[in-house]
mmCIF file of C-alpha atoms in Angstrom:
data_model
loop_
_atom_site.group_PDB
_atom_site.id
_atom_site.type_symbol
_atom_site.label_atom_id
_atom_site.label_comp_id
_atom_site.label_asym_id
_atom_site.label_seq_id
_atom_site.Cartn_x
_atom_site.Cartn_y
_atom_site.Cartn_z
ATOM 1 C CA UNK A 21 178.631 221.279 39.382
ATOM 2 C CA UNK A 22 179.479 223.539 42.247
ATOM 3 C CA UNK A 23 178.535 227.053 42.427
ATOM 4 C CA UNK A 24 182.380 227.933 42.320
ATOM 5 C CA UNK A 25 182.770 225.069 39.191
ATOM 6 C CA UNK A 26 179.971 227.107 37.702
ATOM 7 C CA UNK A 27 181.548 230.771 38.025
ATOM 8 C CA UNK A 28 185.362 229.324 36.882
ATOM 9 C CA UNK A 29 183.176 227.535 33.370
ATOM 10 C CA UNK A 30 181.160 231.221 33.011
ATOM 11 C CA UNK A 31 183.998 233.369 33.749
ATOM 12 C CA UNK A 32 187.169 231.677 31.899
ATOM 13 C CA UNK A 33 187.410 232.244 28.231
ATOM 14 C CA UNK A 34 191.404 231.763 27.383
ATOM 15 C CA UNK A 35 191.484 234.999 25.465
ATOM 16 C CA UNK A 36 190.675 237.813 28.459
ATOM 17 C CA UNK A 37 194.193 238.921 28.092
ATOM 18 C CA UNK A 38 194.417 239.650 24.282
ATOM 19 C CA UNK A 39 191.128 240.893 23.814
ATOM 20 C CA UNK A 40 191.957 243.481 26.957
ATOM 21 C CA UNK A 41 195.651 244.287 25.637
ATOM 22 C CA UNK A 42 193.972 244.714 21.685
ATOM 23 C CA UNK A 43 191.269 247.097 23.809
ATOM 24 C CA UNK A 44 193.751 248.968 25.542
ATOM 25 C CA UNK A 45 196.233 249.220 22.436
ATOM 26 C CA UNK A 46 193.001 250.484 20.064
ATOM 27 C CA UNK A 47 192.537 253.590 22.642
ATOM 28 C CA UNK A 48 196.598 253.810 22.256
ATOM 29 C CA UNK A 49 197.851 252.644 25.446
ATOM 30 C CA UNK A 50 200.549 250.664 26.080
ATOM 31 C CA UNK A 51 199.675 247.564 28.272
ATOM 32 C CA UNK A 52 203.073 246.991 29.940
ATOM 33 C CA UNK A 53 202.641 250.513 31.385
ATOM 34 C CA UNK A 54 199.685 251.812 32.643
ATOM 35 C CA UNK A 55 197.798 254.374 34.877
ATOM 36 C CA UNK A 56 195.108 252.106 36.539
ATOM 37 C CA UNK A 57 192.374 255.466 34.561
ATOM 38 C CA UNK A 58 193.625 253.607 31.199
ATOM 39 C CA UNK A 59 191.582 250.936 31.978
ATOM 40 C CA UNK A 60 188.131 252.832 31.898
ATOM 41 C CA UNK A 61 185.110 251.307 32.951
ATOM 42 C CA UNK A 62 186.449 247.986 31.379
ATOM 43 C CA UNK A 63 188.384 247.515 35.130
ATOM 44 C CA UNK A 64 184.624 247.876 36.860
ATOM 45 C CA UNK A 65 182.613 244.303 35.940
ATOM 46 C CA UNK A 66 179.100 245.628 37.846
ATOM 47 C CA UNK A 67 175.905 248.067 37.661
ATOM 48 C CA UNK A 68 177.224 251.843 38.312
ATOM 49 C CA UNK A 69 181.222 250.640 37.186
ATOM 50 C CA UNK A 70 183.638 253.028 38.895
ATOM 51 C CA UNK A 71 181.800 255.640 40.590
ATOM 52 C CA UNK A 72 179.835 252.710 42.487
ATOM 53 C CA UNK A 73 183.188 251.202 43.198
ATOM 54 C CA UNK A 74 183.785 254.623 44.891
ATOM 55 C CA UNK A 75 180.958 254.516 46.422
ATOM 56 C CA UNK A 76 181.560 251.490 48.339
ATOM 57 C CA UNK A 77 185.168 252.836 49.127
ATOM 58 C CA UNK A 78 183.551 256.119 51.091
ATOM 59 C CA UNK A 79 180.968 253.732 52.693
ATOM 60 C CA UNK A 80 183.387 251.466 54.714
ATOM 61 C CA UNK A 81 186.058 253.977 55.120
ATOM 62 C CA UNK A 82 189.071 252.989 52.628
ATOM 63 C CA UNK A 83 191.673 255.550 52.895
ATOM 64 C CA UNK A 84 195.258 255.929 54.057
ATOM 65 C CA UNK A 85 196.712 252.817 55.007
ATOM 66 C CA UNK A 86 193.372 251.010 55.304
ATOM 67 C CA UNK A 87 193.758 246.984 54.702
ATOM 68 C CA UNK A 88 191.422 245.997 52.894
ATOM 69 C CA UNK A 89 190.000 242.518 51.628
ATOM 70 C CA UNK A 90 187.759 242.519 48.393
ATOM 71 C CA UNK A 91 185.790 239.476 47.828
ATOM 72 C CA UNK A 92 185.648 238.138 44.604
ATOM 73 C CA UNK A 93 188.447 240.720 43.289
ATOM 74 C CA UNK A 94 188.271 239.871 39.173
ATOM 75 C CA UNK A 95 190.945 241.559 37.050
ATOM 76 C CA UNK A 96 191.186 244.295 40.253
ATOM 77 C CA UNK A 97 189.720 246.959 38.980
ATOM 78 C CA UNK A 98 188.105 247.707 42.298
ATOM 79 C CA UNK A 99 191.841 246.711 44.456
ATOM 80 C CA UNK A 100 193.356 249.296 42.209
ATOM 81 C CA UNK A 101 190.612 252.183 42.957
ATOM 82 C CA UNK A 102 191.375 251.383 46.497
ATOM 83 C CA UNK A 103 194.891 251.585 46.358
ATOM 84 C CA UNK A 104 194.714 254.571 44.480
ATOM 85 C CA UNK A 105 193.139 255.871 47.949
ATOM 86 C CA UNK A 106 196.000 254.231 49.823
ATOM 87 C CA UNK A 107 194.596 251.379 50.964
ATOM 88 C CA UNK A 108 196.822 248.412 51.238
ATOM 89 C CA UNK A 109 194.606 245.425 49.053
ATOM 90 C CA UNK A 110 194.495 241.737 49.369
ATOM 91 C CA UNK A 111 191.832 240.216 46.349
ATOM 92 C CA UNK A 112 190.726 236.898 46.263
ATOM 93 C CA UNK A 113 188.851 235.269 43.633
ATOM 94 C CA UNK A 114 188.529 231.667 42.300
ATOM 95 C CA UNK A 115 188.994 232.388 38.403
ATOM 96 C CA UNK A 116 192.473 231.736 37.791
ATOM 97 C CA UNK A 117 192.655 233.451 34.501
ATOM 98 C CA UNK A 118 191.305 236.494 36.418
ATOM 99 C CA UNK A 119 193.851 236.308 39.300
ATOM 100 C CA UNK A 120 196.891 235.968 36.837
ATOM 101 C CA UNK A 121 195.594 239.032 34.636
ATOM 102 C CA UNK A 122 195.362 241.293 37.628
ATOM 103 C CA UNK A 123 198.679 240.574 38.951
ATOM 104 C CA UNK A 124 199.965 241.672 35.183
ATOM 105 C CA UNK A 125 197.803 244.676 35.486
ATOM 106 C CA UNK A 126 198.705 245.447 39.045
ATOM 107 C CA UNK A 127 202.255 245.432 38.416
ATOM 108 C CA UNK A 128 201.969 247.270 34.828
ATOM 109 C CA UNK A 129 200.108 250.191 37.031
ATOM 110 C CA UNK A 130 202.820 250.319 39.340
ATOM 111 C CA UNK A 131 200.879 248.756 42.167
ATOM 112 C CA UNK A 132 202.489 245.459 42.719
ATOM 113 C CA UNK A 133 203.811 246.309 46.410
ATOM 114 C CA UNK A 134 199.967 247.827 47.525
ATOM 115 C CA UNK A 135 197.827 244.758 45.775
ATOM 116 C CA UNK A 136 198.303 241.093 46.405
ATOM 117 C CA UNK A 137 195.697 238.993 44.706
ATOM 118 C CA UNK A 138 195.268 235.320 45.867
ATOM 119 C CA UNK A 139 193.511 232.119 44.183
ATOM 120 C CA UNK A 140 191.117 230.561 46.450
ATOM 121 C CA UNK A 141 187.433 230.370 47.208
ATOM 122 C CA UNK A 142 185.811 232.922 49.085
ATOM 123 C CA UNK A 143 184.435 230.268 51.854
ATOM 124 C CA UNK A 144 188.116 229.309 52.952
ATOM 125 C CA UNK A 145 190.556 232.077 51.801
ATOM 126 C CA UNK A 146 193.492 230.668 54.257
ATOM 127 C CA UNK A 147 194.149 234.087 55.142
ATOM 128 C CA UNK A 148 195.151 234.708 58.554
ATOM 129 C CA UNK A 149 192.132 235.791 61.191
ATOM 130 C CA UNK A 150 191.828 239.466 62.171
ATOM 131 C CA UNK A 151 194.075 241.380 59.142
ATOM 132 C CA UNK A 152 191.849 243.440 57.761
ATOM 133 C CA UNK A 153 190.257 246.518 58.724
ATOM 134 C CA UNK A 154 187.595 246.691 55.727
ATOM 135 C CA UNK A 155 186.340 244.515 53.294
ATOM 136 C CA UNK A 156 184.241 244.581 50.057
ATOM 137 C CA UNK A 157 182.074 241.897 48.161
ATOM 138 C CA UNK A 158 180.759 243.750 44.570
ATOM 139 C CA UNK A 159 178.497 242.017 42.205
ATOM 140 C CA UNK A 160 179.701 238.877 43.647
ATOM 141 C CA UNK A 161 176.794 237.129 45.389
ATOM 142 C CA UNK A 162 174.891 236.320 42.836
ATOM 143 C CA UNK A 163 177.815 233.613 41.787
ATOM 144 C CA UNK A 164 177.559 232.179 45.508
ATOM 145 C CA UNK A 165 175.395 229.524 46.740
ATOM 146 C CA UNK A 166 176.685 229.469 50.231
ATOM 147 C CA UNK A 167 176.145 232.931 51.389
ATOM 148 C CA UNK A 168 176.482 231.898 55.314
ATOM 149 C CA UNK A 169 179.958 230.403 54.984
ATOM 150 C CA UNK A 170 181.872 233.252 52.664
ATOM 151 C CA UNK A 171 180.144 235.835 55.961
ATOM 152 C CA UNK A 172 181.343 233.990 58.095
ATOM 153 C CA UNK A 173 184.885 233.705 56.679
ATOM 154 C CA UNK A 174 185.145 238.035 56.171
ATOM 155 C CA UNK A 175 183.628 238.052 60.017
ATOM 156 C CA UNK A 176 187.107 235.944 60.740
ATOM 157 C CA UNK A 177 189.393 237.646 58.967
ATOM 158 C CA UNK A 178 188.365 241.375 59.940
ATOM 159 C CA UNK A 179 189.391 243.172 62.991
ATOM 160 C CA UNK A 180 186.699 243.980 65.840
ATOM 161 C CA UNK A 181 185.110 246.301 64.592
ATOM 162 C CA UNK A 182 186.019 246.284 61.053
ATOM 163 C CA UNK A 183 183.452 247.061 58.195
ATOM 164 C CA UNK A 184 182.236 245.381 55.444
ATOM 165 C CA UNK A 185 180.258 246.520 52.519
ATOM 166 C CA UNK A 186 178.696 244.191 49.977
ATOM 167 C CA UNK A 187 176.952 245.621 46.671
ATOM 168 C CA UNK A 188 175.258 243.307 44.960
ATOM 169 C CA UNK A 189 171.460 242.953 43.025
ATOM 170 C CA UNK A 190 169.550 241.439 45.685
ATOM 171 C CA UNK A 191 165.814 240.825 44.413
ATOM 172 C CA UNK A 192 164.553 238.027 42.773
ATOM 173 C CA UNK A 193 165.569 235.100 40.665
ATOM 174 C CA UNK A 194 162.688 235.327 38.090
ATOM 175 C CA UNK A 195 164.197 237.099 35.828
ATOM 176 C CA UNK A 196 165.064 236.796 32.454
ATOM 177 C CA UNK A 197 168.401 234.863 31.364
ATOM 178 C CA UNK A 198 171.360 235.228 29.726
ATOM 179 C CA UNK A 199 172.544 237.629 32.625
ATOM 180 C CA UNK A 200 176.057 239.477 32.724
ATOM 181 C CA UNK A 201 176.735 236.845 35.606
ATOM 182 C CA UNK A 202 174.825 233.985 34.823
ATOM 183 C CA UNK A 203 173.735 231.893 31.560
ATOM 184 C CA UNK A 204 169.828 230.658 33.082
ATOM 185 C CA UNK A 205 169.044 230.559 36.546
ATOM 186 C CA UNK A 206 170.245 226.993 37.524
ATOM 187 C CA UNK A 207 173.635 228.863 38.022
ATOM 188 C CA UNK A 208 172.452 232.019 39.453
ATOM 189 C CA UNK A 209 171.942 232.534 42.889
ATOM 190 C CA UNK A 210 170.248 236.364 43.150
ATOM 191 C CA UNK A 211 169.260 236.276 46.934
ATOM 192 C CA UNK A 212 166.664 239.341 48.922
ATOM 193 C CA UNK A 213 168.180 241.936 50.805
ATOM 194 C CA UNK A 214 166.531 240.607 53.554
ATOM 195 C CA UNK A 215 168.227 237.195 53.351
ATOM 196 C CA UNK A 216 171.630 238.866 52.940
ATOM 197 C CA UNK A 217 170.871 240.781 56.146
ATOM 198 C CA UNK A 218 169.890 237.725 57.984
ATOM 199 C CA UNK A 219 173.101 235.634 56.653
ATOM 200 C CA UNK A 220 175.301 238.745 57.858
ATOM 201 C CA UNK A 221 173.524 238.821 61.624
ATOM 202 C CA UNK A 222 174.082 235.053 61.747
ATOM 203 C CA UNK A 223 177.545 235.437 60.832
ATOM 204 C CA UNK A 224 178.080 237.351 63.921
ATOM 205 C CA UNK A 225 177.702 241.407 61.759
ATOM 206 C CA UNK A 226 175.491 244.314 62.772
ATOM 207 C CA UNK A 227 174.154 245.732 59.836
ATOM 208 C CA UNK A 228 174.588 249.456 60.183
ATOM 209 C CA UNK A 229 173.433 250.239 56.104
ATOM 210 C CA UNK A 230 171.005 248.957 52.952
ATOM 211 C CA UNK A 231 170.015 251.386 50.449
ATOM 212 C CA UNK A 232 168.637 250.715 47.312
ATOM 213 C CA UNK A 233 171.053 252.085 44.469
ATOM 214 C CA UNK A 234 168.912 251.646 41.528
ATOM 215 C CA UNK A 235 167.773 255.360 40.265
ATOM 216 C CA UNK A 236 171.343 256.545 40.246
ATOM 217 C CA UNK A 237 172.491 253.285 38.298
ATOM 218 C CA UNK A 238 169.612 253.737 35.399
ATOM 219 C CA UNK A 239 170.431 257.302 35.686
ATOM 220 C CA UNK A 240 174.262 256.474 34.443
ATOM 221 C CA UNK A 241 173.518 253.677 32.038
ATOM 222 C CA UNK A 242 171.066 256.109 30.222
ATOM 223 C CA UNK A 243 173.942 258.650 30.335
ATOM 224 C CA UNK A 244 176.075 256.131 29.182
ATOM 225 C CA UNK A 245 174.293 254.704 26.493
ATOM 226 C CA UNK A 246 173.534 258.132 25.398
ATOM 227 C CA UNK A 247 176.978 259.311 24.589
ATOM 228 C CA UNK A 248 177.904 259.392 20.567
ATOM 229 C CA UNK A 249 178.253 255.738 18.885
ATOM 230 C CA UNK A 250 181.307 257.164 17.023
ATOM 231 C CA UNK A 251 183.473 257.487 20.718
ATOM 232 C CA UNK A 252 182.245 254.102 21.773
ATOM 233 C CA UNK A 253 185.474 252.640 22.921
ATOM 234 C CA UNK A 254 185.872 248.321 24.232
ATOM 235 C CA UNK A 255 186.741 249.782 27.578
ATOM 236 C CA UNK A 256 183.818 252.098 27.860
ATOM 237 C CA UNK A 257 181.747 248.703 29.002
ATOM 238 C CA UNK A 258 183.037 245.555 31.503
ATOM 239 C CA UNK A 259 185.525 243.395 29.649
ATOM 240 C CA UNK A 260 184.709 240.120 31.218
ATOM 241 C CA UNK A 261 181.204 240.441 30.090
ATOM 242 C CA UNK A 262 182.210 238.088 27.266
ATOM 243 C CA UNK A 263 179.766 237.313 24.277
ATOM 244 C CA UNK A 264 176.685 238.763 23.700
ATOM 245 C CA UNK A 265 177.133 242.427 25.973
ATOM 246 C CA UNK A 266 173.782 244.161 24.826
ATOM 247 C CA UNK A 267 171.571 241.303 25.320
ATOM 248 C CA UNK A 268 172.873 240.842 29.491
ATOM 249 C CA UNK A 269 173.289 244.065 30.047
ATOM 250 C CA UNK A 270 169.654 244.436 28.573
ATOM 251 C CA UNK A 271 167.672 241.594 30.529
ATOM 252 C CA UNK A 272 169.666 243.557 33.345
ATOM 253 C CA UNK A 273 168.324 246.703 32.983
ATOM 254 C CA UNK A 274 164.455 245.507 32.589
ATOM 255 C CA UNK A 275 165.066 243.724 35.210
ATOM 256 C CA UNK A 276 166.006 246.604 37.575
ATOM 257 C CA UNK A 277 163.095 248.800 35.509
ATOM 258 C CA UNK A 278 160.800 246.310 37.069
ATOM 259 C CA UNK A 279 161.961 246.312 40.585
ATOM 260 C CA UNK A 280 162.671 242.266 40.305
ATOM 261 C CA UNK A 281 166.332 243.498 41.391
ATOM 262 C CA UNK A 282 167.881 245.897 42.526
ATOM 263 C CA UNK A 283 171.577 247.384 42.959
ATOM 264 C CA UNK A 284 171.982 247.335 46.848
ATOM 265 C CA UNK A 285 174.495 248.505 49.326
ATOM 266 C CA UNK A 286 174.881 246.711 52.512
ATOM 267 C CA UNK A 287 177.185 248.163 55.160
ATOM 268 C CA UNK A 288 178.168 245.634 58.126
ATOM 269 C CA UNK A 289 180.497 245.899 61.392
ATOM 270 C CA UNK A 290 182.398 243.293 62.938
ATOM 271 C CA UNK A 291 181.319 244.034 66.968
ATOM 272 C CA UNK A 292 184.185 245.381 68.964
#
């Protein structure tokens, strides 16, 4: 099975849609219409949720016009914080339950004409070359085999001098499974920050920016997990984390307690 046969089997569950409308309807919001701050943290499916989707906004510029490209694009939680900033998004993702519940979302916060989201692997998006002036890759690597060709795809389809900024946890993949992306390790593909900086020069980047994000992610899941049981809400967490939350999010957090991985922002520019 192929790395992207792999993350459409972990990722597709048939019932994404109710559970998220029965979530949303519970905290007494009305699907159909929506601000995209309804959605919570439940819109935000990695380490840090929102604020580190912010974060990665401010470190490759998204503002005013910007077009941007985000890699592996989920539900859009991410596409709609950039809009929000009035960025113009294309998302692309292989999960076609994912695509066609973003589109819903999209167009239920009013953001159909900003966000287009488009069905196809990351390697070979068919996008035209040169459209975008940023792009974005969170908590998506660790799904993809084939680093090297999905660089060298964002390389094509950003601008000279475009940016790109990839979070991911980079580290080491002995580590304890079920994680919130992968089942065991045969299916996960947790790369060094080193390799990803390598894979980004051979694609043609300069890599202008890699920081290690972990204290301020343990900071906000202890803040997070330390907030009443009685408000706990389904979209105070990542939807599409699917069965068994605690235990992922768990092995997760050792994990980055031991320093086998780490939360990591890499910044990269397309040469002018």
């Amino acid at each position: 099975m192929s790395d992207t046969e792999q993350s459409i089997s972990r990722y597709t569950t048939g019932d994404l849609r109710e559970r998220l409308h029965a979530a949303l309807r519970s905290a007494g919001k009305e699907p159909a219409v929506l601000q995209p701050a309804d959605l919570g943290e439940a819109d935000h499916f990695h380490s840090g949720g929102k604020a580190a989707t912010l974060d990665v906004a401010q470190a490759v510029g998204i503002g005013l016009g910007t077009r941007v490209l985000d890699v592996g694009s989920g539900i859009g939680g991410p596409a709609r914080a950039f809009a929000t900033l009035g960025a113009v998004v294309t998302g692309v993702d292989v999960t076609n339950e994912f695509v066609v519940l973003a589109r819903e979302l999209n167009a239920a916060c009013g953001m159909a004409g900003s966000i287009t989201m488009v069905q196809a692997p990351a390697q070979n998006t068919g996008l035209p070359s040169g459209t975008f002036d940023a792009a974005t890759m969170i908590h998506v690597g660790m799904n993809i085999a084939d680093k090297a060709a999905v660089f060298a795809e964002v390389h094509r389809l950003l601008r000279p001098g475009g940016v790109f900024g990839i979070y991911d946890l980079m580290g080491t993949n002995t580590i304890d499974y079920p994680m919130p992306w992968a089942d065991e390790a045969q299916s996960s593909y947790v790369e060094s920050d080193e390799a990803y900086r390598n894979q980004l020069r051979a694609a043609g980047f300069i890599v202008t920016e890699d920081n290690d994000r972990s204290a301020l992610v343990l900071k906000l899941m202890a803040e997070q997990g330390g907030s009443p049981r009685g408000t706990a809400s389904p979209l105070d967490a990542p939807i599409l984390l699917g069965s068994d939350p605690a235990g992922r999010i768990g092995n997760a957090v050792k994990a980055m307690k031991s320093g086998a991985i780490a939360p990591r922002l890499l910044v990269a520019v397309r040469p002018v």
